[in-house]
């Protein structure tokens, strides 16, 4: 694992209205939904752009010791671990792991060591 969380961050490029790609800063905010503690999020797009039941995507960062309460995925969720280790009830997933959570799946992610991931939600999650 890199020596600092900053080293875990991907370079983010977004297209402007003219279609030109530009490097963007990652602006992380606290992520407290689903009872999360010690998690941060940089939203790429969300339900504000896609509708109340629409998809969303973000770079999510769990600091060492972070955790979330169990929650249900009414749609698919993809989690690509960029760095660190994500733990669920089913195991531990390190760098370059891709988790595909099927609709109806339930999990309570946590990370004793911390991790950074690209997360794509097909639909907003629900409490378990």
XYZ file of C-alpha atoms in Angstrom:
128
model
C 0.000 0.000 0.000
C 1.400 3.466 -0.824
C 2.791 5.519 2.015
C 0.023 8.127 1.856
C -3.607 8.270 0.774
C -2.727 10.973 -1.765
C -0.585 8.459 -3.664
C -3.652 6.204 -4.072
C -5.673 8.739 -6.036
C -6.199 8.299 -9.767
C -5.738 11.138 -12.237
C -9.257 12.240 -13.126
C -10.023 13.697 -16.546
C -13.470 14.965 -17.521
C -14.823 16.238 -20.807
C -16.166 19.763 -21.056
C -19.218 20.724 -23.115
C -16.890 21.047 -26.123
C -15.680 17.461 -25.549
C -12.152 18.430 -24.517
C -10.629 16.426 -21.668
C -9.267 18.345 -18.689
C -7.537 17.198 -15.521
C -9.758 17.682 -12.451
C -8.914 17.871 -8.766
C -10.517 15.238 -6.550
C -12.609 16.988 -3.895
C -13.507 14.461 -1.188
C -16.450 15.014 1.156
C -17.442 12.927 4.200
C -19.597 9.923 3.263
C -22.017 9.099 6.075
C -24.887 7.310 4.284
C -25.567 3.713 5.339
C -24.008 4.423 8.744
C -20.540 4.872 7.275
C -17.771 6.005 9.593
C -14.372 7.095 8.261
C -15.368 7.177 4.587
C -15.025 9.929 1.974
C -16.455 10.393 -1.514
C -15.696 12.315 -4.693
C -18.892 12.143 -6.765
C -18.419 11.718 -10.506
C -22.162 11.861 -11.240
C -25.271 11.053 -9.268
C -29.016 11.155 -8.935
C -29.001 14.952 -9.273
C -27.983 14.399 -12.899
C -29.634 11.024 -13.579
C -32.924 11.170 -11.636
C -34.077 10.034 -8.198
C -33.739 6.308 -9.011
C -30.843 6.718 -11.446
C -27.266 5.522 -11.516
C -24.313 7.150 -9.770
C -20.535 6.805 -9.753
C -17.802 7.996 -7.404
C -14.292 7.554 -6.148
C -14.779 6.280 -2.594
C -12.067 6.248 0.020
C -12.254 4.355 3.316
C -9.688 5.524 5.839
C -8.090 2.832 8.034
C -10.773 1.438 10.355
C -13.712 2.728 8.262
C -16.925 0.738 8.047
C -20.536 0.849 6.875
C -23.717 -0.760 8.131
C -25.294 -3.500 6.054
C -27.258 -2.202 3.069
C -29.173 -3.651 0.111
C -28.422 -3.073 -3.558
C -31.662 -2.879 -5.579
C -29.540 -2.608 -8.731
C -26.039 -3.705 -9.655
C -23.062 -2.172 -7.865
C -19.542 -2.404 -9.283
C -16.575 -1.832 -6.978
C -13.094 -1.652 -8.524
C -10.462 -1.512 -5.781
C -7.742 0.885 -6.906
C -5.586 0.433 -3.811
C -5.728 -0.929 -0.272
C -8.050 -3.671 0.973
C -11.838 -3.860 1.119
C -13.401 -6.429 3.434
C -16.926 -7.862 3.270
C -18.601 -10.860 4.847
C -17.318 -12.926 1.909
C -13.626 -12.059 2.120
C -10.871 -9.510 1.604
C -10.309 -7.874 -1.777
C -7.096 -6.069 -2.666
C -5.830 -3.832 -5.423
C -7.256 -4.544 -8.903
C -10.186 -6.564 -7.514
C -13.542 -6.024 -9.227
C -16.641 -6.853 -7.193
C -19.986 -7.199 -8.959
C -22.813 -6.932 -6.444
C -26.002 -8.298 -8.018
C -29.444 -6.777 -7.392
C -30.738 -7.861 -3.984
C -27.259 -8.394 -2.544
C -26.468 -7.169 0.966
C -23.070 -6.280 2.401
C -21.415 -4.245 5.148
C -18.057 -3.078 3.734
C -15.162 -2.232 6.027
C -11.429 -1.704 5.846
C -8.989 -2.070 8.734
C -6.131 -0.814 6.480
C -8.035 1.590 4.187
C -8.817 1.462 0.478
C -9.702 3.599 -2.530
C -12.184 2.373 -5.153
C -14.200 3.366 -8.184
C -17.828 2.567 -7.313
C -20.729 2.525 -9.782
C -24.292 2.135 -8.516
C -27.052 1.215 -10.966
C -29.654 2.388 -8.430
C -29.403 4.042 -4.997
C -28.803 1.632 -2.094
C -31.378 0.912 0.614
C -30.999 0.151 4.343
C -30.876 -3.592 5.113
